[in-house]
GROMACS .gro file of C-alpha atoms in nm:
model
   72
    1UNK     CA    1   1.274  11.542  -7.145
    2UNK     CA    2   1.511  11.778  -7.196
    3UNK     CA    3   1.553  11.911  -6.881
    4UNK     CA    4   1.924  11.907  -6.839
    5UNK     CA    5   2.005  12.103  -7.221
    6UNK     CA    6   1.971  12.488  -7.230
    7UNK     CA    7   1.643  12.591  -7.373
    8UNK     CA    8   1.766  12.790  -7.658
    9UNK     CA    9   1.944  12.485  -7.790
   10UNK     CA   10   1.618  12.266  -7.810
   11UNK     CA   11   1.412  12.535  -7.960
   12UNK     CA   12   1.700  12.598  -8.257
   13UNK     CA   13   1.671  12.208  -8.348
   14UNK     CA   14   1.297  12.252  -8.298
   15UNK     CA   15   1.306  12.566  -8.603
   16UNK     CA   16   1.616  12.373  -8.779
   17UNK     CA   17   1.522  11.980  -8.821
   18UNK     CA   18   1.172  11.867  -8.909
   19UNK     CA   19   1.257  11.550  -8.764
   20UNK     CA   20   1.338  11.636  -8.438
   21UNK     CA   21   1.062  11.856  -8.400
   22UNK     CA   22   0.783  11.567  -8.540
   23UNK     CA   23   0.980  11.338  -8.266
   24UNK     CA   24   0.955  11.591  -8.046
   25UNK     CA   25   0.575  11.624  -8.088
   26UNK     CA   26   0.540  11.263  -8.114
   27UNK     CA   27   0.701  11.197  -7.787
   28UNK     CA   28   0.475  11.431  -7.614
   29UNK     CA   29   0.186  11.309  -7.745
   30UNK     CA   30   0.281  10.942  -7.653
   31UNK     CA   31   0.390  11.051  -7.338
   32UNK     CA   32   0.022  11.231  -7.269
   33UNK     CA   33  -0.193  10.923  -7.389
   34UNK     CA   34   0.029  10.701  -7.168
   35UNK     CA   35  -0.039  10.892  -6.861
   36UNK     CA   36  -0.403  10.892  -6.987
   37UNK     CA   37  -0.391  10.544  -7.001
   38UNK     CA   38  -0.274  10.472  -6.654
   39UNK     CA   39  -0.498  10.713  -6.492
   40UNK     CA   40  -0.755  10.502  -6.686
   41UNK     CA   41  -0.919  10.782  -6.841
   42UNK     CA   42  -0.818  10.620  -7.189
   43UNK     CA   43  -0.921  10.276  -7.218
   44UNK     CA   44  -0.606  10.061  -7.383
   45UNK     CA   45  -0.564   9.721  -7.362
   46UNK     CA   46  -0.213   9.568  -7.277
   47UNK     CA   47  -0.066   9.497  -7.567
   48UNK     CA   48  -0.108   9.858  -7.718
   49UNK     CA   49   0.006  10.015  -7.396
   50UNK     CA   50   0.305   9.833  -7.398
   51UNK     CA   51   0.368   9.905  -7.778
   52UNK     CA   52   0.314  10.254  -7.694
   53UNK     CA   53   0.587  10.245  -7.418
   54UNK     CA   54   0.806  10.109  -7.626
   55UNK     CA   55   0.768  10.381  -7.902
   56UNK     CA   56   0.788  10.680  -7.708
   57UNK     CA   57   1.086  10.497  -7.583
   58UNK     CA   58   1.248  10.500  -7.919
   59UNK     CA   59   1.152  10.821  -7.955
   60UNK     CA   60   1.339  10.956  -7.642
   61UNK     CA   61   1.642  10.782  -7.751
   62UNK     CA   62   1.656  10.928  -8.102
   63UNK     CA   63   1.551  11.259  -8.011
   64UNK     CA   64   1.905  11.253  -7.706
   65UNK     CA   65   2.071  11.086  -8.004
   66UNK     CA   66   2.024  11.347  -8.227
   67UNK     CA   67   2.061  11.675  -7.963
   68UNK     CA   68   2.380  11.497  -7.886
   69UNK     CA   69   2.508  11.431  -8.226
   70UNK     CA   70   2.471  11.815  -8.313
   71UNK     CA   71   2.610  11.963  -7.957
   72UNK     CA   72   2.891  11.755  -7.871
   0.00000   0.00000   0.00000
């Protein structure tokens, strides 16, 4: 997710601000039990899928939100 910011900047906010590190973790674990899902080795129905999406969505955005706020 992060791909593009140096490493050392990421890790700082990771030490710094609880928040961005429980987004952080809460992106990855979304992103992980997506990918589950559309292997189909976790059974999800639509609806939660989709709602699921849509969080780690939010997530994303916040996180980039907040690494931007703080570097530029």
């Amino acid at each position: 997710m992060f791909e593009e910011q140096p490493q050392n900047e990421v890790d700082t906010m990771m030490k710094t601000d609880p928040e961005f590190r429980q987004l952080y973790h809460r992106h990855r674990e979304l992103d992980k039990q997506v990918l589950d899902a559309e292997l189909g080795v976790l059974p999800l129905d639509d609806n939660t899928l989709a709602r699921m999406k849509r969080e780690k969505l939010y997530a994303k955005d916040r996180l980039l939100r907040m690494y931007d706020a703080k570097h530029h």
